[in-house]
Amino acid sequence: LTDEKENLAVRFLALDKLCQCYPKIGDPARGVEMCSAALTIEQHPRLLCDRADAYLDDNRFEEAIEDFQSALN
């Protein structure tokens, strides 16, 4: 059980970092995918904001608004 929790924590951290990296190299859609995967492990307001930023980079404004609003709640 401990190994499973550690593996999940490492997976979350990797997805979190990929969520931030992909939009910076011009692939916001992949960034959204990584943020969404990380959010399935742990709901974190900062990740919602990171995904919203990726949505903005991809001109997906409605989804960005939804994530920013969710981060506030």
PDB file of N, CA, C and O in Angstrom:
ATOM      1  N   LEU A   1       0.821  -1.201   0.000  1.00  0.00           N
ATOM      2  CA  LEU A   1       0.000   0.000   0.000  1.00  0.00           C
ATOM      3  C   LEU A   1       0.860   1.258   0.000  1.00  0.00           C
ATOM      4  O   LEU A   1       0.545   2.213  -0.687  1.00  0.00           O
ATOM      5  N   THR A   2       1.969   1.241   0.744  1.00  0.00           N
ATOM      6  CA  THR A   2       2.856   2.396   0.786  1.00  0.00           C
ATOM      7  C   THR A   2       3.466   2.652  -0.590  1.00  0.00           C
ATOM      8  O   THR A   2       3.534   3.793  -1.034  1.00  0.00           O
ATOM      9  N   ASP A   3       3.894   1.593  -1.266  1.00  0.00           N
ATOM     10  CA  ASP A   3       4.457   1.748  -2.610  1.00  0.00           C
ATOM     11  C   ASP A   3       3.448   2.349  -3.561  1.00  0.00           C
ATOM     12  O   ASP A   3       3.780   3.182  -4.392  1.00  0.00           O
ATOM     13  N   GLU A   4       2.206   1.906  -3.434  1.00  0.00           N
ATOM     14  CA  GLU A   4       1.153   2.432  -4.303  1.00  0.00           C
ATOM     15  C   GLU A   4       0.975   3.932  -4.078  1.00  0.00           C
ATOM     16  O   GLU A   4       0.855   4.699  -5.029  1.00  0.00           O
ATOM     17  N   LYS A   5       0.970   4.361  -2.824  1.00  0.00           N
ATOM     18  CA  LYS A   5       0.824   5.783  -2.516  1.00  0.00           C
ATOM     19  C   LYS A   5       2.022   6.568  -3.033  1.00  0.00           C
ATOM     20  O   LYS A   5       1.865   7.674  -3.553  1.00  0.00           O
ATOM     21  N   GLU A   6       3.225   6.017  -2.886  1.00  0.00           N
ATOM     22  CA  GLU A   6       4.424   6.695  -3.385  1.00  0.00           C
ATOM     23  C   GLU A   6       4.383   6.804  -4.904  1.00  0.00           C
ATOM     24  O   GLU A   6       4.717   7.855  -5.457  1.00  0.00           O
ATOM     25  N   ASN A   7       4.000   5.728  -5.574  1.00  0.00           N
ATOM     26  CA  ASN A   7       3.913   5.755  -7.028  1.00  0.00           C
ATOM     27  C   ASN A   7       2.888   6.778  -7.495  1.00  0.00           C
ATOM     28  O   ASN A   7       3.107   7.473  -8.485  1.00  0.00           O
ATOM     29  N   LEU A   8       1.785   6.872  -6.793  1.00  0.00           N
ATOM     30  CA  LEU A   8       0.756   7.843  -7.145  1.00  0.00           C
ATOM     31  C   LEU A   8       1.268   9.265  -6.939  1.00  0.00           C
ATOM     32  O   LEU A   8       1.005  10.145  -7.760  1.00  0.00           O
ATOM     33  N   ALA A   9       2.023   9.472  -5.874  1.00  0.00           N
ATOM     34  CA  ALA A   9       2.586  10.800  -5.609  1.00  0.00           C
ATOM     35  C   ALA A   9       3.583  11.187  -6.690  1.00  0.00           C
ATOM     36  O   ALA A   9       3.597  12.332  -7.154  1.00  0.00           O
ATOM     37  N   VAL A  10       4.403  10.248  -7.124  1.00  0.00           N
ATOM     38  CA  VAL A  10       5.375  10.518  -8.186  1.00  0.00           C
ATOM     39  C   VAL A  10       4.646  10.783  -9.497  1.00  0.00           C
ATOM     40  O   VAL A  10       4.989  11.712 -10.232  1.00  0.00           O
ATOM     41  N   ARG A  11       3.641   9.992  -9.784  1.00  0.00           N
ATOM     42  CA  ARG A  11       2.848  10.201 -11.007  1.00  0.00           C
ATOM     43  C   ARG A  11       2.192  11.582 -10.996  1.00  0.00           C
ATOM     44  O   ARG A  11       2.226  12.299 -11.990  1.00  0.00           O
ATOM     45  N   PHE A  12       1.625  11.958  -9.854  1.00  0.00           N
ATOM     46  CA  PHE A  12       1.000  13.269  -9.732  1.00  0.00           C
ATOM     47  C   PHE A  12       2.017  14.376  -9.985  1.00  0.00           C
ATOM     48  O   PHE A  12       1.752  15.311 -10.736  1.00  0.00           O
ATOM     49  N   LEU A  13       3.170  14.270  -9.360  1.00  0.00           N
ATOM     50  CA  LEU A  13       4.202  15.294  -9.525  1.00  0.00           C
ATOM     51  C   LEU A  13       4.639  15.416 -10.984  1.00  0.00           C
ATOM     52  O   LEU A  13       4.775  16.522 -11.516  1.00  0.00           O
ATOM     53  N   ALA A  14       4.842  14.274 -11.645  1.00  0.00           N
ATOM     54  CA  ALA A  14       5.253  14.293 -13.052  1.00  0.00           C
ATOM     55  C   ALA A  14       4.176  14.928 -13.933  1.00  0.00           C
ATOM     56  O   ALA A  14       4.481  15.758 -14.800  1.00  0.00           O
ATOM     57  N   LEU A  15       2.932  14.548 -13.730  1.00  0.00           N
ATOM     58  CA  LEU A  15       1.837  15.123 -14.519  1.00  0.00           C
ATOM     59  C   LEU A  15       1.702  16.617 -14.257  1.00  0.00           C
ATOM     60  O   LEU A  15       1.457  17.393 -15.190  1.00  0.00           O
ATOM     61  N   ASP A  16       1.878  17.010 -13.007  1.00  0.00           N
ATOM     62  CA  ASP A  16       1.824  18.428 -12.641  1.00  0.00           C
ATOM     63  C   ASP A  16       2.877  19.219 -13.413  1.00  0.00           C
ATOM     64  O   ASP A  16       2.589  20.265 -14.002  1.00  0.00           O
ATOM     65  N   LYS A  17       4.091  18.716 -13.444  1.00  0.00           N
ATOM     66  CA  LYS A  17       5.178  19.422 -14.144  1.00  0.00           C
ATOM     67  C   LYS A  17       4.942  19.438 -15.655  1.00  0.00           C
ATOM     68  O   LYS A  17       5.179  20.446 -16.320  1.00  0.00           O
ATOM     69  N   LEU A  18       4.468  18.320 -16.207  1.00  0.00           N
ATOM     70  CA  LEU A  18       4.166  18.274 -17.640  1.00  0.00           C
ATOM     71  C   LEU A  18       3.040  19.243 -17.986  1.00  0.00           C
ATOM     72  O   LEU A  18       3.060  19.874 -19.053  1.00  0.00           O
ATOM     73  N   CYS A  19       2.087  19.365 -17.083  1.00  0.00           N
ATOM     74  CA  CYS A  19       0.982  20.312 -17.244  1.00  0.00           C
ATOM     75  C   CYS A  19       1.515  21.726 -17.436  1.00  0.00           C
ATOM     76  O   CYS A  19       0.989  22.501 -18.227  1.00  0.00           O
ATOM     77  N   GLN A  20       2.568  22.053 -16.720  1.00  0.00           N
ATOM     78  CA  GLN A  20       3.165  23.389 -16.815  1.00  0.00           C
ATOM     79  C   GLN A  20       4.075  23.543 -18.028  1.00  0.00           C
ATOM     80  O   GLN A  20       4.186  24.633 -18.597  1.00  0.00           O
ATOM     81  N   CYS A  21       4.741  22.457 -18.421  1.00  0.00           N
ATOM     82  CA  CYS A  21       5.744  22.526 -19.497  1.00  0.00           C
ATOM     83  C   CYS A  21       5.151  22.586 -20.904  1.00  0.00           C
ATOM     84  O   CYS A  21       5.613  23.370 -21.733  1.00  0.00           O
ATOM     85  N   TYR A  22       4.174  21.727 -21.174  1.00  0.00           N
ATOM     86  CA  TYR A  22       3.662  21.643 -22.544  1.00  0.00           C
ATOM     87  C   TYR A  22       3.170  22.978 -23.108  1.00  0.00           C
ATOM     88  O   TYR A  22       3.506  23.324 -24.255  1.00  0.00           O
ATOM     89  N   PRO A  23       2.404  23.771 -22.351  1.00  0.00           N
ATOM     90  CA  PRO A  23       1.984  25.062 -22.919  1.00  0.00           C
ATOM     91  C   PRO A  23       3.168  25.981 -23.239  1.00  0.00           C
ATOM     92  O   PRO A  23       3.126  26.737 -24.206  1.00  0.00           O
ATOM     93  N   LYS A  24       4.236  25.868 -22.465  1.00  0.00           N
ATOM     94  CA  LYS A  24       5.402  26.729 -22.684  1.00  0.00           C
ATOM     95  C   LYS A  24       6.158  26.376 -23.953  1.00  0.00           C
ATOM     96  O   LYS A  24       6.883  27.213 -24.482  1.00  0.00           O
ATOM     97  N   ILE A  25       6.001  25.137 -24.428  1.00  0.00           N
ATOM     98  CA  ILE A  25       6.668  24.765 -25.678  1.00  0.00           C
ATOM     99  C   ILE A  25       5.687  24.787 -26.856  1.00  0.00           C
ATOM    100  O   ILE A  25       5.973  24.248 -27.919  1.00  0.00           O
ATOM    101  N   GLY A  26       4.524  25.398 -26.627  1.00  0.00           N
ATOM    102  CA  GLY A  26       3.583  25.599 -27.727  1.00  0.00           C
ATOM    103  C   GLY A  26       2.585  24.479 -27.930  1.00  0.00           C
ATOM    104  O   GLY A  26       1.996  24.372 -29.005  1.00  0.00           O
ATOM    105  N   ASP A  27       2.388  23.635 -26.929  1.00  0.00           N
ATOM    106  CA  ASP A  27       1.422  22.553 -27.055  1.00  0.00           C
ATOM    107  C   ASP A  27       0.409  22.613 -25.902  1.00  0.00           C
ATOM    108  O   ASP A  27       0.402  21.758 -25.013  1.00  0.00           O
ATOM    109  N   PRO A  28      -0.460  23.648 -25.916  1.00  0.00           N
ATOM    110  CA  PRO A  28      -1.410  23.795 -24.811  1.00  0.00           C
ATOM    111  C   PRO A  28      -2.402  22.638 -24.706  1.00  0.00           C
ATOM    112  O   PRO A  28      -2.824  22.304 -23.603  1.00  0.00           O
ATOM    113  N   ALA A  29      -2.763  22.012 -25.814  1.00  0.00           N
ATOM    114  CA  ALA A  29      -3.715  20.900 -25.754  1.00  0.00           C
ATOM    115  C   ALA A  29      -3.129  19.739 -24.947  1.00  0.00           C
ATOM    116  O   ALA A  29      -3.830  19.111 -24.142  1.00  0.00           O
ATOM    117  N   ARG A  30      -1.859  19.476 -25.141  1.00  0.00           N
ATOM    118  CA  ARG A  30      -1.189  18.417 -24.361  1.00  0.00           C
ATOM    119  C   ARG A  30      -1.082  18.840 -22.893  1.00  0.00           C
ATOM    120  O   ARG A  30      -1.195  18.013 -22.000  1.00  0.00           O
ATOM    121  N   GLY A  31      -0.882  20.131 -22.651  1.00  0.00           N
ATOM    122  CA  GLY A  31      -0.859  20.638 -21.292  1.00  0.00           C
ATOM    123  C   GLY A  31      -2.187  20.416 -20.591  1.00  0.00           C
ATOM    124  O   GLY A  31      -2.224  20.000 -19.429  1.00  0.00           O
ATOM    125  N   VAL A  32      -3.272  20.685 -21.300  1.00  0.00           N
ATOM    126  CA  VAL A  32      -4.614  20.450 -20.749  1.00  0.00           C
ATOM    127  C   VAL A  32      -4.768  18.970 -20.394  1.00  0.00           C
ATOM    128  O   VAL A  32      -5.280  18.619 -19.322  1.00  0.00           O
ATOM    129  N   GLU A  33      -4.308  18.109 -21.278  1.00  0.00           N
ATOM    130  CA  GLU A  33      -4.397  16.663 -21.043  1.00  0.00           C
ATOM    131  C   GLU A  33      -3.639  16.260 -19.774  1.00  0.00           C
ATOM    132  O   GLU A  33      -4.145  15.486 -18.955  1.00  0.00           O
ATOM    133  N   MET A  34      -2.440  16.794 -19.593  1.00  0.00           N
ATOM    134  CA  MET A  34      -1.640  16.468 -18.418  1.00  0.00           C
ATOM    135  C   MET A  34      -2.266  17.030 -17.137  1.00  0.00           C
ATOM    136  O   MET A  34      -2.297  16.360 -16.103  1.00  0.00           O
ATOM    137  N   CYS A  35      -2.779  18.250 -17.211  1.00  0.00           N
ATOM    138  CA  CYS A  35      -3.456  18.847 -16.049  1.00  0.00           C
ATOM    139  C   CYS A  35      -4.675  18.015 -15.667  1.00  0.00           C
ATOM    140  O   CYS A  35      -4.897  17.751 -14.474  1.00  0.00           O
ATOM    141  N   SER A  36      -5.439  17.622 -16.646  1.00  0.00           N
ATOM    142  CA  SER A  36      -6.640  16.830 -16.378  1.00  0.00           C
ATOM    143  C   SER A  36      -6.277  15.499 -15.738  1.00  0.00           C
ATOM    144  O   SER A  36      -6.956  15.047 -14.801  1.00  0.00           O
ATOM    145  N   ALA A  37      -5.206  14.879 -16.218  1.00  0.00           N
ATOM    146  CA  ALA A  37      -4.763  13.612 -15.633  1.00  0.00           C
ATOM    147  C   ALA A  37      -4.328  13.816 -14.181  1.00  0.00           C
ATOM    148  O   ALA A  37      -4.658  13.001 -13.305  1.00  0.00           O
ATOM    149  N   ALA A  38      -3.600  14.876 -13.912  1.00  0.00           N
ATOM    150  CA  ALA A  38      -3.171  15.169 -12.537  1.00  0.00           C
ATOM    151  C   ALA A  38      -4.378  15.426 -11.648  1.00  0.00           C
ATOM    152  O   ALA A  38      -4.409  14.994 -10.489  1.00  0.00           O
ATOM    153  N   LEU A  39      -5.366  16.113 -12.170  1.00  0.00           N
ATOM    154  CA  LEU A  39      -6.569  16.420 -11.394  1.00  0.00           C
ATOM    155  C   LEU A  39      -7.380  15.175 -11.048  1.00  0.00           C
ATOM    156  O   LEU A  39      -8.139  15.188 -10.084  1.00  0.00           O
ATOM    157  N   THR A  40      -7.221  14.100 -11.806  1.00  0.00           N
ATOM    158  CA  THR A  40      -7.912  12.854 -11.451  1.00  0.00           C
ATOM    159  C   THR A  40      -7.271  12.221 -10.214  1.00  0.00           C
ATOM    160  O   THR A  40      -7.910  11.435  -9.519  1.00  0.00           O
ATOM    161  N   ILE A  41      -6.016  12.569  -9.941  1.00  0.00           N
ATOM    162  CA  ILE A  41      -5.317  12.053  -8.767  1.00  0.00           C
ATOM    163  C   ILE A  41      -5.587  12.926  -7.551  1.00  0.00           C
ATOM    164  O   ILE A  41      -5.861  12.429  -6.466  1.00  0.00           O
ATOM    165  N   GLU A  42      -5.497  14.233  -7.753  1.00  0.00           N
ATOM    166  CA  GLU A  42      -5.714  15.166  -6.644  1.00  0.00           C
ATOM    167  C   GLU A  42      -6.298  16.470  -7.175  1.00  0.00           C
ATOM    168  O   GLU A  42      -5.742  17.076  -8.096  1.00  0.00           O
ATOM    169  N   GLN A  43      -7.409  16.875  -6.601  1.00  0.00           N
ATOM    170  CA  GLN A  43      -8.020  18.148  -6.969  1.00  0.00           C
ATOM    171  C   GLN A  43      -7.266  19.269  -6.253  1.00  0.00           C
ATOM    172  O   GLN A  43      -7.263  19.315  -5.029  1.00  0.00           O
ATOM    173  N   HIS A  44      -6.617  20.108  -7.010  1.00  0.00           N
ATOM    174  CA  HIS A  44      -5.826  21.186  -6.422  1.00  0.00           C
ATOM    175  C   HIS A  44      -6.137  22.471  -7.184  1.00  0.00           C
ATOM    176  O   HIS A  44      -6.050  22.503  -8.411  1.00  0.00           O
ATOM    177  N   PRO A  45      -6.492  23.559  -6.489  1.00  0.00           N
ATOM    178  CA  PRO A  45      -6.855  24.806  -7.174  1.00  0.00           C
ATOM    179  C   PRO A  45      -5.773  25.327  -8.121  1.00  0.00           C
ATOM    180  O   PRO A  45      -6.086  25.844  -9.188  1.00  0.00           O
ATOM    181  N   ARG A  46      -4.502  25.175  -7.756  1.00  0.00           N
ATOM    182  CA  ARG A  46      -3.431  25.660  -8.625  1.00  0.00           C
ATOM    183  C   ARG A  46      -3.433  24.916  -9.958  1.00  0.00           C
ATOM    184  O   ARG A  46      -3.207  25.509 -11.018  1.00  0.00           O
ATOM    185  N   LEU A  47      -3.715  23.616  -9.913  1.00  0.00           N
ATOM    186  CA  LEU A  47      -3.786  22.848 -11.158  1.00  0.00           C
ATOM    187  C   LEU A  47      -4.934  23.320 -12.033  1.00  0.00           C
ATOM    188  O   LEU A  47      -4.811  23.349 -13.261  1.00  0.00           O
ATOM    189  N   LEU A  48      -6.042  23.671 -11.406  1.00  0.00           N
ATOM    190  CA  LEU A  48      -7.162  24.217 -12.180  1.00  0.00           C
ATOM    191  C   LEU A  48      -6.742  25.509 -12.872  1.00  0.00           C
ATOM    192  O   LEU A  48      -7.095  25.747 -14.036  1.00  0.00           O
ATOM    193  N   CYS A  49      -5.973  26.341 -12.174  1.00  0.00           N
ATOM    194  CA  CYS A  49      -5.488  27.593 -12.785  1.00  0.00           C
ATOM    195  C   CYS A  49      -4.487  27.314 -13.891  1.00  0.00           C
ATOM    196  O   CYS A  49      -4.502  27.983 -14.936  1.00  0.00           O
ATOM    197  N   ASP A  50      -3.610  26.320 -13.690  1.00  0.00           N
ATOM    198  CA  ASP A  50      -2.660  25.949 -14.739  1.00  0.00           C
ATOM    199  C   ASP A  50      -3.394  25.446 -15.976  1.00  0.00           C
ATOM    200  O   ASP A  50      -3.045  25.789 -17.112  1.00  0.00           O
ATOM    201  N   ARG A  51      -4.422  24.628 -15.741  1.00  0.00           N
ATOM    202  CA  ARG A  51      -5.182  24.125 -16.889  1.00  0.00           C
ATOM    203  C   ARG A  51      -5.938  25.258 -17.565  1.00  0.00           C
ATOM    204  O   ARG A  51      -6.018  25.324 -18.800  1.00  0.00           O
ATOM    205  N   ALA A  52      -6.463  26.190 -16.771  1.00  0.00           N
ATOM    206  CA  ALA A  52      -7.152  27.346 -17.348  1.00  0.00           C
ATOM    207  C   ALA A  52      -6.201  28.164 -18.216  1.00  0.00           C
ATOM    208  O   ALA A  52      -6.580  28.622 -19.300  1.00  0.00           O
ATOM    209  N   ASP A  53      -4.969  28.340 -17.756  1.00  0.00           N
ATOM    210  CA  ASP A  53      -3.977  29.053 -18.572  1.00  0.00           C
ATOM    211  C   ASP A  53      -3.717  28.325 -19.888  1.00  0.00           C
ATOM    212  O   ASP A  53      -3.592  28.953 -20.946  1.00  0.00           O
ATOM    213  N   ALA A  54      -3.641  26.997 -19.824  1.00  0.00           N
ATOM    214  CA  ALA A  54      -3.444  26.214 -21.052  1.00  0.00           C
ATOM    215  C   ALA A  54      -4.650  26.367 -21.976  1.00  0.00           C
ATOM    216  O   ALA A  54      -4.502  26.490 -23.197  1.00  0.00           O
ATOM    217  N   TYR A  55      -5.854  26.372 -21.394  1.00  0.00           N
ATOM    218  CA  TYR A  55      -7.052  26.616 -22.206  1.00  0.00           C
ATOM    219  C   TYR A  55      -6.970  27.985 -22.883  1.00  0.00           C
ATOM    220  O   TYR A  55      -7.311  28.116 -24.064  1.00  0.00           O
ATOM    221  N   LEU A  56      -6.524  28.993 -22.155  1.00  0.00           N
ATOM    222  CA  LEU A  56      -6.385  30.332 -22.748  1.00  0.00           C
ATOM    223  C   LEU A  56      -5.416  30.311 -23.919  1.00  0.00           C
ATOM    224  O   LEU A  56      -5.673  30.910 -24.967  1.00  0.00           O
ATOM    225  N   ASP A  57      -4.281  29.617 -23.734  1.00  0.00           N
ATOM    226  CA  ASP A  57      -3.291  29.516 -24.813  1.00  0.00           C
ATOM    227  C   ASP A  57      -3.868  28.820 -26.040  1.00  0.00           C
ATOM    228  O   ASP A  57      -3.387  29.025 -27.153  1.00  0.00           O
ATOM    229  N   ASP A  58      -4.884  27.984 -25.820  1.00  0.00           N
ATOM    230  CA  ASP A  58      -5.515  27.225 -26.908  1.00  0.00           C
ATOM    231  C   ASP A  58      -6.812  27.888 -27.381  1.00  0.00           C
ATOM    232  O   ASP A  58      -7.599  27.277 -28.097  1.00  0.00           O
ATOM    233  N   ASN A  59      -7.041  29.148 -26.938  1.00  0.00           N
ATOM    234  CA  ASN A  59      -8.241  29.913 -27.303  1.00  0.00           C
ATOM    235  C   ASN A  59      -9.537  29.221 -26.903  1.00  0.00           C
ATOM    236  O   ASN A  59     -10.555  29.357 -27.571  1.00  0.00           O
ATOM    237  N   ARG A  60      -9.514  28.511 -25.797  1.00  0.00           N
ATOM    238  CA  ARG A  60     -10.700  27.831 -25.275  1.00  0.00           C
ATOM    239  C   ARG A  60     -11.151  28.602 -24.030  1.00  0.00           C
ATOM    240  O   ARG A  60     -10.969  28.171 -22.901  1.00  0.00           O
ATOM    241  N   PHE A  61     -11.749  29.743 -24.276  1.00  0.00           N
ATOM    242  CA  PHE A  61     -12.029  30.702 -23.223  1.00  0.00           C
ATOM    243  C   PHE A  61     -13.119  30.247 -22.248  1.00  0.00           C
ATOM    244  O   PHE A  61     -13.008  30.500 -21.050  1.00  0.00           O
ATOM    245  N   GLU A  62     -14.139  29.593 -22.735  1.00  0.00           N
ATOM    246  CA  GLU A  62     -15.215  29.138 -21.844  1.00  0.00           C
ATOM    247  C   GLU A  62     -14.678  28.126 -20.832  1.00  0.00           C
ATOM    248  O   GLU A  62     -15.013  28.194 -19.641  1.00  0.00           O
ATOM    249  N   GLU A  63     -13.862  27.174 -21.311  1.00  0.00           N
ATOM    250  CA  GLU A  63     -13.285  26.187 -20.402  1.00  0.00           C
ATOM    251  C   GLU A  63     -12.359  26.859 -19.394  1.00  0.00           C
ATOM    252  O   GLU A  63     -12.329  26.477 -18.218  1.00  0.00           O
ATOM    253  N   ALA A  64     -11.617  27.872 -19.844  1.00  0.00           N
ATOM    254  CA  ALA A  64     -10.724  28.605 -18.940  1.00  0.00           C
ATOM    255  C   ALA A  64     -11.528  29.277 -17.831  1.00  0.00           C
ATOM    256  O   ALA A  64     -11.163  29.187 -16.648  1.00  0.00           O
ATOM    257  N   ILE A  65     -12.623  29.918 -18.204  1.00  0.00           N
ATOM    258  CA  ILE A  65     -13.472  30.572 -17.204  1.00  0.00           C
ATOM    259  C   ILE A  65     -13.985  29.556 -16.186  1.00  0.00           C
ATOM    260  O   ILE A  65     -13.951  29.802 -14.978  1.00  0.00           O
ATOM    261  N   GLU A  66     -14.447  28.400 -16.672  1.00  0.00           N
ATOM    262  CA  GLU A  66     -14.960  27.374 -15.773  1.00  0.00           C
ATOM    263  C   GLU A  66     -13.894  26.932 -14.765  1.00  0.00           C
ATOM    264  O   GLU A  66     -14.178  26.765 -13.567  1.00  0.00           O
ATOM    265  N   ASP A  67     -12.666  26.711 -15.250  1.00  0.00           N
ATOM    266  CA  ASP A  67     -11.608  26.272 -14.342  1.00  0.00           C
ATOM    267  C   ASP A  67     -11.222  27.364 -13.350  1.00  0.00           C
ATOM    268  O   ASP A  67     -11.001  27.078 -12.160  1.00  0.00           O
ATOM    269  N   PHE A  68     -11.128  28.601 -13.799  1.00  0.00           N
ATOM    270  CA  PHE A  68     -10.817  29.684 -12.873  1.00  0.00           C
ATOM    271  C   PHE A  68     -11.904  29.804 -11.805  1.00  0.00           C
ATOM    272  O   PHE A  68     -11.613  29.985 -10.623  1.00  0.00           O
ATOM    273  N   GLN A  69     -13.165  29.688 -12.215  1.00  0.00           N
ATOM    274  CA  GLN A  69     -14.257  29.754 -11.249  1.00  0.00           C
ATOM    275  C   GLN A  69     -14.222  28.577 -10.283  1.00  0.00           C
ATOM    276  O   GLN A  69     -14.453  28.742  -9.078  1.00  0.00           O
ATOM    277  N   SER A  70     -13.908  27.399 -10.786  1.00  0.00           N
ATOM    278  CA  SER A  70     -13.802  26.227  -9.913  1.00  0.00           C
ATOM    279  C   SER A  70     -12.673  26.376  -8.903  1.00  0.00           C
ATOM    280  O   SER A  70     -12.793  25.955  -7.758  1.00  0.00           O
ATOM    281  N   ALA A  71     -11.592  26.994  -9.315  1.00  0.00           N
ATOM    282  CA  ALA A  71     -10.452  27.207  -8.412  1.00  0.00           C
ATOM    283  C   ALA A  71     -10.832  28.121  -7.258  1.00  0.00           C
ATOM    284  O   ALA A  71     -10.286  28.010  -6.159  1.00  0.00           O
ATOM    285  N   LEU A  72     -11.775  29.016  -7.505  1.00  0.00           N
ATOM    286  CA  LEU A  72     -12.213  29.944  -6.452  1.00  0.00           C
ATOM    287  C   LEU A  72     -13.126  29.293  -5.428  1.00  0.00           C
ATOM    288  O   LEU A  72     -13.296  29.802  -4.327  1.00  0.00           O
ATOM    289  N   ASN A  73     -13.742  28.199  -5.811  1.00  0.00           N
ATOM    290  CA  ASN A  73     -14.708  27.541  -4.903  1.00  0.00           C
ATOM    291  C   ASN A  73     -14.093  26.477  -4.076  1.00  0.00           C
ATOM    292  O   ASN A  73     -13.292  25.867  -3.972  1.00  0.00           O
TER     293      ASN A  73
END
